[in-house]
CSV table of C-alpha atoms in Angstrom, one decimal:
chain,number,residue,atom,x,y,z
C,21,MET,CA,0.0,0.0,0.0
C,22,LYS,CA,1.2,3.5,-0.8
C,23,THR,CA,0.3,6.7,1.2
C,24,PHE,CA,1.3,10.2,0.3
C,25,TYR,CA,0.3,13.8,0.9
C,26,ALA,CA,-0.8,15.8,-2.2
C,27,GLY,CA,-1.0,19.6,-2.1
C,28,PHE,CA,-0.6,21.8,-5.1
C,29,GLU,CA,-2.4,25.0,-4.1
C,30,ALA,CA,-0.9,27.6,-1.9
C,31,GLY,CA,-2.7,28.1,1.4
C,32,HIS,CA,-4.6,24.9,1.2
C,33,PRO,CA,-3.7,21.9,3.4
C,34,PRO,CA,-2.5,18.8,1.6
C,35,VAL,CA,-4.8,15.8,1.2
C,36,LYS,CA,-3.7,12.5,2.5
C,37,VAL,CA,-4.0,9.8,-0.3
C,38,GLY,CA,-3.8,6.1,0.2
C,39,LEU,CA,-3.6,3.6,-2.7
C,40,GLY,CA,-3.6,-0.2,-2.4
C,41,VAL,CA,-5.4,-3.4,-1.9
C,42,GLY,CA,-7.2,-3.5,1.5
C,43,ILE,CA,-6.6,0.1,2.4
C,44,ARG,CA,-10.3,0.6,3.0
C,45,HIS,CA,-9.8,-1.2,6.3
C,46,GLU,CA,-7.8,1.8,7.5
C,47,VAL,CA,-10.8,4.2,7.9
C,48,GLY,CA,-11.0,3.7,11.7
C,49,ALA,CA,-7.3,4.4,12.1
C,50,GLU,CA,-7.6,7.5,9.9
C,51,LEU,CA,-10.5,8.8,12.0
C,52,LYS,CA,-8.4,8.4,15.2
C,53,THR,CA,-5.4,10.1,13.6
C,54,LEU,CA,-7.6,13.1,12.9
C,55,GLY,CA,-9.1,13.1,16.4
C,56,LEU,CA,-12.6,12.3,15.2
C,57,ARG,CA,-15.2,10.2,17.1
C,58,LYS,CA,-18.5,9.9,15.2
C,59,ALA,CA,-18.7,9.4,11.4
C,60,LEU,CA,-21.9,9.6,9.3
C,61,VAL,CA,-21.5,7.1,6.5
C,62,LEU,CA,-22.8,8.2,3.1
C,63,THR,CA,-23.9,6.0,0.2
C,64,THR,CA,-26.5,5.8,-2.6
C,65,PRO,CA,-29.5,3.4,-2.1
C,66,GLN,CA,-27.8,0.9,-4.3
C,67,GLN,CA,-24.6,0.9,-2.2
C,68,ALA,CA,-26.3,0.8,1.2
C,69,PRO,CA,-25.0,-2.7,2.0
C,70,GLN,CA,-21.4,-1.5,1.6
C,71,GLY,CA,-22.3,1.4,3.9
C,72,GLU,CA,-23.8,-0.9,6.5
C,73,ALA,CA,-20.7,-3.1,6.4
C,74,LEU,CA,-18.5,-0.1,6.9
C,75,LEU,CA,-20.6,1.3,9.7
C,76,SER,CA,-20.5,-2.1,11.4
C,77,ALA,CA,-16.7,-2.2,11.1
C,78,LEU,CA,-16.4,1.3,12.6
C,79,GLY,CA,-18.2,0.2,15.7
C,80,PRO,CA,-18.3,3.0,18.3
C,81,LEU,CA,-16.8,5.4,15.7
C,82,GLY,CA,-19.9,5.2,13.6
C,83,HIS,CA,-22.7,7.7,14.0
C,84,GLY,CA,-25.2,6.3,11.4
C,85,LEU,CA,-25.8,5.7,7.7
C,86,PHE,CA,-27.4,8.0,5.2
C,87,SER,CA,-28.0,6.1,2.0
C,88,ASP,CA,-30.1,8.5,-0.2
C,89,ALA,CA,-27.3,10.2,-2.2
C,90,ALA,CA,-28.4,10.9,-5.8
C,91,MET,CA,-27.1,12.1,-9.1
C,92,HIS,CA,-26.3,15.8,-9.5
C,93,THR,CA,-26.6,16.5,-5.7
C,94,PRO,CA,-30.2,17.7,-5.4
C,95,LEU,CA,-30.5,20.4,-2.7
C,96,ASP,CA,-33.4,18.7,-0.9
C,97,ILE,CA,-31.3,15.5,-0.4
C,98,THR,CA,-28.4,17.6,0.9
C,99,MET,CA,-30.7,19.2,3.5
C,100,ALA,CA,-32.0,15.8,4.6
C,101,ALA,CA,-28.5,14.5,5.0
C,102,ILE,CA,-27.5,17.5,7.1
C,103,ASP,CA,-30.3,16.6,9.5
C,104,ALA,CA,-29.0,13.0,9.7
C,105,ALA,CA,-25.5,14.4,10.4
C,106,ALA,CA,-26.6,16.1,13.6
C,107,GLY,CA,-24.3,14.8,16.3
C,108,ALA,CA,-21.6,13.6,13.9
C,109,ASP,CA,-18.2,15.2,13.7
C,110,CYS,CA,-17.2,13.9,10.3
C,111,LEU,CA,-18.3,12.1,7.1
C,112,VAL,CA,-17.2,8.9,5.4
C,113,ALA,CA,-18.4,8.7,1.8
C,114,ILE,CA,-18.2,5.3,0.0
C,115,GLY,CA,-19.3,5.5,-3.6
C,116,GLY,CA,-18.9,7.5,-6.8
C,117,GLY,CA,-19.7,11.0,-7.8
C,118,SER,CA,-23.2,11.1,-6.3
C,119,THR,CA,-22.1,10.1,-2.8
C,120,ILE,CA,-18.9,12.2,-2.9
C,121,GLY,CA,-20.9,15.2,-4.1
C,122,LEU,CA,-23.3,14.8,-1.2
C,123,GLY,CA,-20.4,14.7,1.3
C,124,LYS,CA,-19.0,17.9,-0.3
C,125,ALA,CA,-22.3,19.6,-0.1
C,126,ILE,CA,-22.6,18.8,3.6
C,127,ALA,CA,-19.0,19.9,4.2
C,128,LEU,CA,-19.6,23.2,2.5
C,129,ARG,CA,-22.5,24.0,4.8
C,130,LYS,CA,-21.3,22.4,8.1
C,131,GLY,CA,-17.5,22.2,7.8
C,132,LEU,CA,-17.4,18.5,8.6
C,133,PRO,CA,-14.1,16.7,7.7
C,134,GLN,CA,-14.4,14.0,5.0
C,135,ILE,CA,-12.8,10.6,4.4
C,136,VAL,CA,-13.6,9.3,0.9
C,137,LEU,CA,-13.5,5.7,-0.4
C,138,PRO,CA,-14.1,6.0,-4.2
C,139,THR,CA,-15.9,3.1,-5.9
C,140,THR,CA,-15.7,4.7,-9.4
C,141,TYR,CA,-13.2,6.6,-11.5
C,142,ALA,CA,-14.9,10.0,-11.7
C,143,GLY,CA,-12.2,11.7,-9.7
C,144,SER,CA,-14.5,14.1,-7.8
C,145,GLU,CA,-12.9,13.3,-4.6
C,146,ALA,CA,-9.6,14.9,-5.7
C,147,THR,CA,-11.2,18.3,-6.5
C,148,PRO,CA,-12.5,21.4,-4.7
C,149,VAL,CA,-15.4,21.4,-7.2
C,150,LEU,CA,-19.0,20.8,-6.2
C,151,GLY,CA,-22.0,20.6,-8.6
C,152,GLN,CA,-25.5,21.0,-7.1
C,153,THR,CA,-28.9,21.0,-8.6
C,154,GLU,CA,-32.0,23.0,-7.6
C,155,ASN,CA,-35.2,23.3,-9.6
C,156,GLY,CA,-33.6,21.4,-12.5
C,157,VAL,CA,-30.6,23.8,-12.8
C,158,LYS,CA,-27.1,22.5,-12.0
C,159,GLU,CA,-24.5,25.0,-10.9
C,160,THR,CA,-20.9,24.5,-9.9
C,161,LEU,CA,-18.6,26.1,-7.4
C,162,ARG,CA,-15.0,25.8,-6.3
C,163,SER,CA,-14.1,26.0,-2.6
C,164,PRO,CA,-11.4,24.5,-0.4
C,165,LYS,CA,-14.2,23.7,2.1
C,166,VAL,CA,-15.4,20.8,0.0
C,167,ARG,CA,-12.0,19.1,-0.5
C,168,PRO,CA,-11.8,15.8,1.5
C,169,GLU,CA,-9.1,15.4,4.2
C,170,VAL,CA,-8.3,11.8,3.3
C,171,ILE,CA,-8.9,9.7,0.1
C,172,LEU,CA,-8.4,5.9,0.2
C,173,TYR,CA,-8.2,4.2,-3.1
C,174,ASP,CA,-8.8,0.4,-2.7
C,175,PRO,CA,-8.7,-1.6,-6.0
C,176,GLU,CA,-11.0,-4.2,-4.3
C,177,LEU,CA,-13.7,-1.6,-4.1
C,178,VAL,CA,-13.8,-1.2,-7.9
C,179,ALA,CA,-13.0,-4.8,-8.8
C,180,THR,CA,-16.7,-5.6,-8.9
C,181,LEU,CA,-17.7,-2.4,-10.6
C,182,PRO,CA,-19.6,-3.5,-13.7
C,183,VAL,CA,-17.6,-3.2,-16.9
C,184,THR,CA,-20.0,-0.7,-18.5
C,185,MET,CA,-19.8,1.6,-15.4
C,186,THR,CA,-16.0,1.1,-15.3
C,187,VAL,CA,-15.7,2.3,-18.9
C,188,THR,CA,-18.1,5.3,-18.6
C,189,SER,CA,-16.5,6.4,-15.3
C,190,GLY,CA,-13.0,6.1,-16.8
C,191,LEU,CA,-14.1,8.2,-19.8
C,192,ASN,CA,-15.5,10.8,-17.5
C,193,ALA,CA,-12.1,11.0,-15.8
C,194,ILE,CA,-10.4,11.3,-19.2
C,195,ALA,CA,-12.7,14.3,-20.0
C,196,HIS,CA,-11.2,16.2,-17.0
C,197,ALA,CA,-7.7,15.7,-18.4
C,198,ILE,CA,-8.6,16.5,-22.0
C,199,GLU,CA,-10.0,19.9,-21.0
C,200,ALA,CA,-7.1,20.6,-18.7
C,201,LEU,CA,-4.7,20.4,-21.6
C,202,TYR,CA,-6.4,23.4,-23.3
C,203,ALA,CA,-7.5,25.2,-20.2
C,204,ARG,CA,-6.9,29.0,-20.1
C,205,ASP,CA,-4.8,28.6,-17.0
C,206,SER,CA,-3.0,25.4,-17.9
C,207,ASN,CA,0.7,25.1,-16.9
C,208,PRO,CA,3.5,22.5,-17.1
C,209,LEU,CA,2.4,20.7,-13.9
C,210,SER,CA,-1.3,20.5,-15.0
C,211,ASP,CA,-0.1,19.2,-18.4
C,212,GLN,CA,1.9,16.4,-16.9
C,213,LEU,CA,-1.0,15.4,-14.5
C,214,ALA,CA,-3.4,15.4,-17.4
C,215,LEU,CA,-1.2,13.3,-19.8
C,216,GLY,CA,-0.3,10.9,-17.0
C,217,GLY,CA,-4.0,10.4,-16.3
C,218,ILE,CA,-4.9,9.8,-19.9
C,219,ARG,CA,-2.0,7.4,-20.4
C,220,ALA,CA,-3.1,5.4,-17.3
C,221,PHE,CA,-6.6,4.9,-18.6
C,222,VAL,CA,-5.6,4.2,-22.2
C,223,SER,CA,-3.2,1.6,-20.9
C,224,GLY,CA,-5.3,0.2,-18.1
C,225,LEU,CA,-8.9,0.3,-19.2
C,226,PRO,CA,-8.6,-2.4,-21.9
C,227,GLY,CA,-7.1,-4.7,-19.3
C,228,VAL,CA,-9.9,-4.0,-16.8
C,229,VAL,CA,-12.5,-4.7,-19.5
C,230,ALA,CA,-10.7,-8.0,-20.4
C,231,ALA,CA,-10.3,-9.1,-16.8
C,232,PRO,CA,-12.5,-7.0,-14.4
C,233,GLY,CA,-11.0,-8.6,-11.3
C,234,ASP,CA,-7.4,-7.8,-12.3
C,235,LEU,CA,-6.3,-5.8,-9.3
C,236,ALA,CA,-3.1,-4.5,-10.9
C,237,ALA,CA,-5.1,-3.0,-13.8
C,238,ARG,CA,-7.7,-1.6,-11.3
C,239,GLU,CA,-4.9,0.0,-9.3
C,240,GLU,CA,-3.4,1.6,-12.4
C,241,THR,CA,-6.8,3.0,-13.4
C,242,LEU,CA,-7.4,4.3,-9.9
C,243,PHE,CA,-4.1,6.2,-10.0
C,244,GLY,CA,-5.3,7.6,-13.3
C,245,SER,CA,-8.5,8.6,-11.6
C,246,TRP,CA,-6.5,10.5,-9.0
C,247,LEU,CA,-4.4,12.2,-11.6
C,248,CYS,CA,-7.4,13.3,-13.7
C,249,GLY,CA,-9.3,14.5,-10.6
C,250,THR,CA,-6.3,16.4,-9.3
C,251,VAL,CA,-5.8,18.2,-12.6
C,252,LEU,CA,-9.5,19.2,-12.5
C,253,ALA,CA,-8.6,21.0,-9.2
C,254,GLN,CA,-5.7,22.9,-10.8
C,255,VAL,CA,-7.4,24.5,-13.8
C,256,GLY,CA,-10.7,25.6,-15.2
C,257,MET,CA,-12.9,23.5,-17.4
C,258,ALA,CA,-14.5,24.5,-20.7
C,259,LEU,CA,-17.2,23.5,-23.2
C,260,HIS,CA,-17.3,19.8,-22.4
C,261,HIS,CA,-18.2,20.3,-18.7
C,262,LYS,CA,-20.6,23.1,-19.5
C,263,LEU,CA,-22.6,20.8,-21.8
C,264,CYS,CA,-22.5,17.8,-19.4
C,265,HIS,CA,-23.8,20.0,-16.6
C,266,THR,CA,-26.4,21.6,-18.8
C,267,LEU,CA,-27.8,18.2,-20.1
C,268,GLY,CA,-27.4,16.4,-16.8
C,269,GLY,CA,-29.2,19.1,-14.8
C,270,ARG,CA,-31.9,19.8,-17.3
C,271,PHE,CA,-32.8,16.2,-18.4
C,272,ASN,CA,-31.5,14.3,-15.3
C,273,LEU,CA,-29.1,12.2,-17.4
C,274,PRO,CA,-26.6,9.8,-15.9
C,275,HIS,CA,-23.4,11.7,-15.2
C,276,ALA,CA,-20.7,9.3,-16.4
C,277,GLU,CA,-22.6,8.1,-19.5
C,278,THR,CA,-23.2,11.7,-20.6
C,279,HIS,CA,-19.5,12.5,-20.3
C,280,ALA,CA,-18.6,9.4,-22.2
C,281,ILE,CA,-20.9,10.2,-25.1
C,282,LEU,CA,-20.1,13.9,-25.4
C,283,LEU,CA,-16.3,13.7,-25.0
C,284,PRO,CA,-15.3,12.8,-28.6
C,285,HIS,CA,-17.6,15.5,-29.9
C,286,THR,CA,-16.5,18.3,-27.6
C,287,ALA,CA,-12.9,17.4,-28.1
C,288,GLY,CA,-13.4,17.4,-31.9
C,289,TYR,CA,-15.2,20.8,-31.7
C,290,ASN,CA,-12.2,22.3,-29.9
C,291,GLU,CA,-9.4,20.4,-31.5
C,292,VAL,CA,-9.4,22.8,-34.5
C,293,ALA,CA,-8.4,25.6,-32.1
C,294,VAL,CA,-6.0,23.7,-29.9
C,295,SER,CA,-4.4,21.1,-32.0
C,296,ALA,CA,-0.9,21.8,-30.5
C,297,ALA,CA,-2.1,21.3,-27.0
C,298,LEU,CA,-3.8,18.0,-27.9
C,299,ALA,CA,-1.0,16.7,-30.1
C,300,PRO,CA,0.3,14.3,-27.4
C,301,VAL,CA,-3.1,12.8,-27.1
C,302,ALA,CA,-3.4,12.5,-30.9
C,303,GLU,CA,-0.1,10.7,-30.9
C,304,LEU,CA,-1.3,8.4,-28.1
C,305,LEU,CA,-4.6,7.6,-29.9
C,306,GLY,CA,-3.0,7.4,-33.4
C,307,GLY,CA,-5.0,10.2,-35.1
C,308,PRO,CA,-7.2,13.2,-34.5
C,309,VAL,CA,-8.4,13.3,-30.9
C,310,GLY,CA,-12.2,13.5,-31.6
C,311,GLY,CA,-12.2,10.4,-33.8
C,312,GLY,CA,-9.6,8.7,-31.6
C,313,LEU,CA,-11.6,9.1,-28.5
C,314,TYR,CA,-14.7,7.8,-30.3
C,315,ASP,CA,-12.9,4.7,-31.5
C,316,PHE,CA,-11.3,4.1,-28.1
C,317,ALA,CA,-14.7,4.4,-26.4
C,318,ALA,CA,-16.3,2.0,-29.1
C,319,SER,CA,-13.5,-0.5,-28.5
C,320,LEU,CA,-14.5,-0.6,-24.8
C,321,GLY,CA,-18.2,-0.9,-25.5
C,322,ALA,CA,-19.2,2.5,-24.2
C,323,PRO,CA,-22.5,4.1,-25.0
C,324,GLN,CA,-22.1,6.5,-27.9
C,325,ALA,CA,-25.5,8.2,-28.5
C,326,LEU,CA,-27.5,10.6,-26.4
C,327,ARG,CA,-30.7,9.1,-27.7
C,328,ALA,CA,-29.8,5.9,-25.9
C,329,LEU,CA,-30.1,7.9,-22.7
C,330,GLY,CA,-33.7,8.9,-23.5
C,331,VAL,CA,-32.9,12.3,-25.0
C,332,VAL,CA,-35.3,13.1,-27.8
C,333,GLU,CA,-34.2,15.0,-30.8
C,334,THR,CA,-36.5,17.9,-30.1
C,335,ASP,CA,-34.6,18.5,-26.8
C,336,LEU,CA,-31.5,19.5,-28.7
C,337,ASP,CA,-32.6,23.0,-29.5
C,338,GLU,CA,-33.3,23.7,-25.9
C,339,ALA,CA,-30.0,22.2,-24.9
C,340,ALA,CA,-28.1,24.3,-27.3
C,341,GLU,CA,-29.9,27.4,-26.1
C,342,LEU,CA,-29.0,26.7,-22.5
C,343,ALA,CA,-25.4,25.9,-23.3
C,344,VAL,CA,-24.7,29.3,-24.8
C,345,ARG,CA,-26.1,31.1,-21.8
C,346,ASN,CA,-23.4,32.1,-19.3
C,347,PRO,CA,-20.8,29.9,-21.1
C,348,TYR,CA,-17.6,28.7,-19.5
C,349,TRP,CA,-14.4,30.1,-21.1
C,350,ASN,CA,-13.6,28.0,-24.2
C,351,PRO,CA,-10.7,28.1,-26.6
C,352,ARG,CA,-13.1,28.1,-29.6
C,353,PRO,CA,-16.1,30.5,-29.6
C,354,ILE,CA,-19.3,28.8,-28.2
C,355,GLU,CA,-21.8,29.5,-31.0
C,356,LYS,CA,-25.3,28.2,-31.0
C,357,ALA,CA,-25.2,26.7,-34.5
C,358,GLY,CA,-22.0,24.9,-33.8
C,359,ILE,CA,-23.2,23.6,-30.5
C,360,ARG,CA,-26.4,22.4,-32.1
C,361,ALA,CA,-24.5,20.5,-34.7
C,362,LEU,CA,-22.2,19.0,-32.1
C,363,LEU,CA,-25.3,17.8,-30.1
C,364,GLN,CA,-26.8,16.4,-33.2
C,365,GLY,CA,-23.8,14.2,-33.8
C,366,ALA,CA,-23.8,13.1,-30.1
C,367,TRP,CA,-27.5,12.4,-30.3
C,368,GLU,CA,-27.0,10.2,-33.4
C,369,GLY,CA,-23.9,8.6,-32.1
C,370,SER,CA,-21.9,9.4,-35.2
C,371,ARG,CA,-18.1,9.5,-35.4
C,372,PRO,CA,-16.6,13.1,-35.4
C,373,ARG,CA,-15.5,13.5,-38.9
C,374,SER,CA,-12.3,15.6,-38.7
C,375,LEU,CA,-10.7,18.7,-37.4
C,376,SER,CA,-12.9,20.7,-39.9
C,377,CYS,CA,-16.2,19.4,-38.6
C,378,PHE,CA,-18.9,21.6,-37.1
C,379,GLY,CA,-18.7,24.1,-40.0
C,380,ARG,CA,-15.0,24.7,-39.9
């Protein structure tokens, strides 16, 4: 098992990171090291049995279990979880982006320390970013208050993650790194974090798909998850994340699947403006990044069409309109016609054609 402290932002305390088989059993020891005595365990309804097992293992250090975490961190669920946290002095989140997001939302409001055991590759645990949804609108914020104190990556926790979820979660993480490479505030450190994360997934994901229980491949991809999440904390995001937040919040789409489907199209849209920044990825994938990501996702069996998620074609005009309101910074202008064309391709599941697609 490996343990290290990661801190890249001045004035922010470093986060303790553990990586290795069985490291999940160290939660109680980490609580004691931090001087904490009562942990509220957080999960989704589907992962409640894992939460119950963890709560039992904590014994007197456990405060209770809240198992109603949901996609996109709805405000009403956050408020219910805050009520359940009365009397707790910390949070232990075991799960993916939904559960980790709930822990962050509670920490933002109540200042409770967090220990996180990720069970997917989304990387949210490594960031000071929180996305929350109220009345169908998802908004994001950055705050050091939401960053966990301890992250424990245990390959055994993702060894039983279904292959489809493994793939979409991994592509979600890759999306962070792709956008980091052309971020307005990118720098040599963020570039190396991003490229390291992409390489880990391009190398490790095929092995995980071939042998889901391969703990070495799972550990490699978990390290990639940390790299991609960490780079998300370093720089701002652009069009891809704006579209995912827009579609996810408005149409209640599954987070990782939405990222996986949109990524080749958003990368293809921006590649014409940032081909130099994406050149190392093009070399890794053997061609233009948009098409290369599409082919890589296809080789892993990832979903590739928004219509498969229940989006109807008539929704695309509204989605394009929402996407151009209060847009994130982007290296290529965010124009409604271009975004509408991008969404059409993502809805159909067609392969991005070339650097000159979307009217260029």
